[in-house]
Amino acid sequence: MSSSETSSTRISGLLVVSQPSPTVVNKVAFIPWHEWWGPAVVYLAAFVLCFNAGFMNGASMAGMYKYGSITSVTGTVAHLGVEFQHGDLDKAKHYGLLLFSFFTGSSICGLYIPNKHVQIGKQRYGYALFNTSLFIVLATYFNNEDFSKCLIAAACGLQNGMASQYSSNVMRTTHVTGTITDLGLAIGRLLGARLRNETGDHTVVSWKIQFLSLELVGFFLGSLTGARLWDDYGDKVMYVPAVSSATLGLTYSVYRYRIKNST
């Protein structure tokens, strides 16, 4: 194989050139429209999951949890350290339980999904989504401030555990720190390539910008909607992400069942 040639693999509807030449940044060629369902499904699922996480954050911060974001584990650990330093063990225990709940949710997800790469029809995403929905429903049903917050944190940890590698991009759906970082890097690299007048196909960089922007918009709209609906309807609004996750899980499970029985 010459230096200009590359090897390729198919990942969820994309033809990914895995060994690009020096002037090409992860070249990606889209396959025909009739086979484009893979990326479309991933786009839709990523948007819905980011919307759900934003919704839970917005609703929780507007109502049951006004001290910070449930999915911001960095902030939770910082609060834990601060409260220990202040000697407030009750608050420290509170943040410790939130941290443990998020961790537990991620661990449960690891039981369902052993592989980090997106594999539509093979991975058990349906189980993870059903479990996420169950945690949210239980949090709303019991309506106990401390217990419900821990269940929401577990749901977010479980959903965030579904983070997958999709065409060289890491999908995170319950917080936007990594999304903003990757978006900034992608834009900076694209601008740098243009300023250096580098030739080559930068499709994957443009794709990353689109995908990450979609995730960011989904989270923002979810936060906006969750906070707004909480003001009107209270804790019952948590059924929105619960139903959404269950619907995604059911749709995926039916599709996976049909795939398994068609082979």
Coordinates of C-alpha atoms in Angstrom, one line a residue:
M1 CA 0.0 0.0 0.0
S2 CA 1.4 3.4 -1.0
S3 CA 1.6 6.4 1.4
S4 CA -1.5 7.9 -0.3
E5 CA -3.6 4.8 0.0
T6 CA -5.7 4.0 3.0
S7 CA -7.6 1.2 4.6
S8 CA -11.3 1.6 5.3
T9 CA -14.0 0.2 7.5
R10 CA -17.7 0.7 7.7
I11 CA -19.1 2.1 11.0
S12 CA -22.8 2.7 11.3
G13 CA -23.4 3.9 7.7
L14 CA -20.1 5.8 7.3
L15 CA -17.1 4.7 5.3
V16 CA -14.3 5.7 7.5
V17 CA -10.8 5.9 6.1
S18 CA -8.7 4.9 9.1
Q19 CA -5.2 5.7 7.8
P20 CA -5.3 9.1 6.1
S21 CA -2.4 10.7 4.3
P22 CA -0.6 13.5 6.1
T23 CA -2.6 16.2 4.3
V24 CA -6.0 14.6 5.0
V25 CA -7.7 14.9 8.4
N26 CA -9.6 11.6 9.0
K27 CA -11.2 11.6 5.6
V28 CA -14.8 10.4 5.5
A29 CA -16.8 9.6 2.5
F30 CA -20.6 9.3 2.9
I31 CA -22.2 6.4 1.3
P32 CA -25.4 6.7 -0.8
W33 CA -28.6 8.1 0.7
H34 CA -30.5 4.8 0.7
E35 CA -27.8 3.5 3.2
W36 CA -27.6 6.7 5.2
W37 CA -29.9 5.5 8.0
G38 CA -27.0 4.7 10.3
P39 CA -25.8 8.3 10.8
A40 CA -29.4 9.6 10.9
V41 CA -30.3 7.3 13.7
V42 CA -27.2 8.3 15.7
Y43 CA -27.9 12.0 15.1
L44 CA -31.5 11.6 16.3
A45 CA -30.6 9.4 19.3
A46 CA -27.8 11.8 20.4
F47 CA -30.1 14.8 20.1
V48 CA -32.9 13.1 22.1
L49 CA -30.5 11.9 24.8
C50 CA -28.8 15.3 25.2
F51 CA -32.3 16.9 25.3
N52 CA -33.3 14.4 28.1
A53 CA -30.2 15.1 30.1
G54 CA -30.7 18.9 29.7
F55 CA -34.3 18.5 30.6
M56 CA -33.5 16.6 33.9
N57 CA -30.9 19.2 34.8
G58 CA -33.1 22.2 34.0
A59 CA -36.1 20.7 35.9
S60 CA -34.0 19.6 38.9
M61 CA -32.2 22.9 39.2
A62 CA -35.5 24.8 38.9
G63 CA -37.1 22.6 41.5
M64 CA -35.7 19.8 43.6
Y65 CA -32.0 20.6 43.4
K66 CA -31.0 24.3 43.4
Y67 CA -27.4 23.8 44.4
G68 CA -25.9 22.8 41.1
S69 CA -26.2 20.4 38.1
I70 CA -26.9 16.8 38.9
T71 CA -24.8 15.6 36.0
S72 CA -21.8 17.9 36.8
V73 CA -19.7 15.3 38.6
T74 CA -16.8 17.8 38.6
G75 CA -18.9 20.2 40.6
T76 CA -20.2 17.5 42.9
V77 CA -16.6 16.4 43.8
A78 CA -15.6 20.0 44.4
H79 CA -18.7 20.5 46.6
L80 CA -17.7 17.4 48.5
G81 CA -14.3 18.7 49.2
V82 CA -15.5 22.1 50.2
E83 CA -18.1 20.7 52.7
F84 CA -15.5 18.3 54.2
Q85 CA -13.2 21.3 54.7
H86 CA -16.0 23.3 56.3
G87 CA -16.8 20.3 58.5
D88 CA -20.4 20.1 57.3
L89 CA -20.7 16.3 57.2
D90 CA -24.4 16.3 56.4
K91 CA -23.8 18.2 53.1
A92 CA -20.7 16.2 52.4
K93 CA -22.8 13.0 52.7
H94 CA -25.4 14.5 50.4
Y95 CA -22.8 15.2 47.7
G96 CA -21.1 11.8 48.3
L97 CA -24.4 10.0 47.7
L98 CA -25.0 11.9 44.5
L99 CA -21.5 10.9 43.3
F100 CA -22.0 7.3 44.3
S101 CA -25.4 7.2 42.5
F102 CA -23.9 8.6 39.3
F103 CA -21.1 6.0 39.6
T104 CA -23.6 3.2 40.2
G105 CA -25.6 4.2 37.1
S106 CA -22.5 4.1 35.0
S107 CA -21.6 0.7 36.4
I108 CA -25.0 -0.7 35.6
C109 CA -24.6 0.5 32.0
G110 CA -21.3 -1.3 31.8
L111 CA -23.1 -4.5 32.5
Y112 CA -25.4 -4.0 29.5
I113 CA -22.9 -2.5 27.0
P114 CA -19.5 -4.1 26.8
N115 CA -18.2 -2.2 23.8
K116 CA -17.5 1.5 23.4
H117 CA -18.1 1.6 19.7
V118 CA -21.6 2.3 18.2
Q119 CA -23.0 -1.0 17.0
I120 CA -26.6 -0.5 16.0
G121 CA -28.5 -3.8 16.3
K122 CA -25.8 -5.5 18.3
Q123 CA -25.3 -3.6 21.6
R124 CA -28.0 -3.7 24.3
Y125 CA -28.9 -0.1 24.2
G126 CA -32.5 -0.9 24.8
Y127 CA -31.9 -2.4 28.3
A128 CA -29.9 0.7 29.3
L129 CA -32.6 3.1 28.1
F130 CA -35.3 1.1 29.9
N131 CA -33.3 1.2 33.1
T132 CA -32.7 4.9 32.7
S133 CA -36.5 5.4 32.3
L134 CA -37.2 3.2 35.3
F135 CA -34.9 5.3 37.6
I136 CA -36.6 8.5 36.5
V137 CA -40.1 7.1 37.0
L138 CA -39.1 5.9 40.5
A139 CA -37.7 9.3 41.3
T140 CA -40.9 10.9 40.3
Y141 CA -43.1 8.4 42.0
F142 CA -41.5 8.4 45.4
N143 CA -41.0 12.2 45.3
N144 CA -38.5 12.1 48.2
E145 CA -36.0 14.9 47.8
D146 CA -32.8 13.0 48.7
F147 CA -33.8 9.7 47.3
S148 CA -35.2 11.1 44.1
K149 CA -32.1 13.2 43.5
C150 CA -30.0 10.1 43.8
L151 CA -32.2 8.2 41.4
I152 CA -31.9 11.0 38.9
A153 CA -28.2 11.0 39.3
A154 CA -28.1 7.3 38.7
A155 CA -30.2 7.7 35.6
C156 CA -27.8 10.3 34.3
G157 CA -24.8 8.1 35.1
L158 CA -26.4 5.2 33.3
Q159 CA -27.2 7.4 30.2
N160 CA -23.7 8.9 30.2
G161 CA -22.3 5.4 30.4
M162 CA -23.8 4.9 27.0
A163 CA -21.1 7.3 25.6
S164 CA -19.8 5.7 22.5
Q165 CA -17.1 6.1 20.0
Y166 CA -18.7 7.1 16.7
S167 CA -16.4 7.7 13.7
S168 CA -13.6 9.1 15.9
N169 CA -15.9 11.2 18.0
V170 CA -16.8 10.4 21.6
M171 CA -20.5 10.9 22.3
R172 CA -21.3 12.3 25.8
T173 CA -24.9 13.1 26.4
T174 CA -25.3 14.3 30.0
H175 CA -22.8 17.2 30.2
V176 CA -21.3 19.6 27.8
T177 CA -17.8 20.1 29.0
G178 CA -16.3 17.6 26.6
T179 CA -18.7 18.7 23.9
I180 CA -17.5 22.4 24.2
T181 CA -13.9 21.2 24.3
D182 CA -14.2 19.0 21.2
L183 CA -16.2 21.7 19.4
G184 CA -13.5 24.3 20.1
L185 CA -10.8 21.9 19.0
A186 CA -12.6 21.0 15.8
I187 CA -13.2 24.6 14.8
G188 CA -9.6 25.6 15.7
R189 CA -8.2 22.7 13.6
L190 CA -10.4 23.5 10.7
L191 CA -9.4 27.2 10.8
G192 CA -5.8 26.3 11.2
A193 CA -5.9 24.0 8.1
R194 CA -7.5 26.8 6.1
L195 CA -5.0 29.4 7.3
R196 CA -2.1 27.1 6.4
N197 CA -3.7 26.5 3.0
E198 CA -3.6 22.8 3.5
T199 CA -5.3 20.7 0.8
G200 CA -7.2 17.6 1.5
D201 CA -10.7 16.5 2.5
H202 CA -11.7 17.9 6.0
T203 CA -15.1 16.3 5.9
V204 CA -14.7 14.6 9.3
V205 CA -13.9 17.9 10.9
S206 CA -17.0 19.6 9.4
W207 CA -19.0 16.6 10.5
K208 CA -17.7 16.8 14.0
I209 CA -18.7 20.5 14.2
Q210 CA -22.2 19.7 13.0
F211 CA -22.6 16.7 15.4
L212 CA -21.2 18.4 18.5
S213 CA -23.3 21.5 17.8
L214 CA -26.4 19.3 17.6
E215 CA -25.6 17.8 21.0
L216 CA -25.0 21.3 22.5
V217 CA -28.3 22.6 21.1
G218 CA -30.2 19.5 22.3
F219 CA -28.9 19.9 25.9
F220 CA -29.6 23.7 25.9
L221 CA -33.2 23.2 24.6
G222 CA -33.7 20.4 27.1
S223 CA -32.6 22.6 30.0
L224 CA -34.8 25.4 28.8
T225 CA -37.8 23.2 28.4
G226 CA -37.3 21.4 31.7
A227 CA -37.0 24.6 33.7
R228 CA -40.0 26.1 32.0
L229 CA -42.3 23.1 32.5
W230 CA -41.2 22.6 36.1
D231 CA -42.5 26.1 36.9
D232 CA -45.8 25.1 35.5
Y233 CA -46.3 21.4 36.4
G234 CA -43.8 20.6 39.1
D235 CA -42.1 17.2 39.5
K236 CA -44.5 15.4 37.1
V237 CA -42.5 16.9 34.2
M238 CA -39.9 14.2 34.9
Y239 CA -42.1 11.8 33.1
V240 CA -41.2 13.5 29.8
P241 CA -37.6 12.2 29.7
A242 CA -38.8 8.9 31.2
V243 CA -41.2 8.3 28.4
S244 CA -38.7 9.5 25.8
S245 CA -36.0 7.1 27.0
A246 CA -38.5 4.2 27.2
T247 CA -39.7 5.0 23.6
L248 CA -36.2 5.0 22.3
G249 CA -35.5 1.8 24.2
L250 CA -38.6 0.1 22.8
T251 CA -37.9 1.2 19.2
Y252 CA -34.3 0.1 19.4
S253 CA -35.2 -3.3 21.0
V254 CA -37.8 -4.0 18.3
Y255 CA -35.3 -3.2 15.6
R256 CA -32.6 -5.4 17.3
Y257 CA -35.1 -8.3 17.6
R258 CA -36.0 -8.0 13.9
I259 CA -32.3 -8.0 13.0
K260 CA -31.5 -11.0 15.1
N261 CA -34.4 -13.0 13.7
S262 CA -33.7 -12.1 10.0
T263 CA -30.3 -13.7 10.0

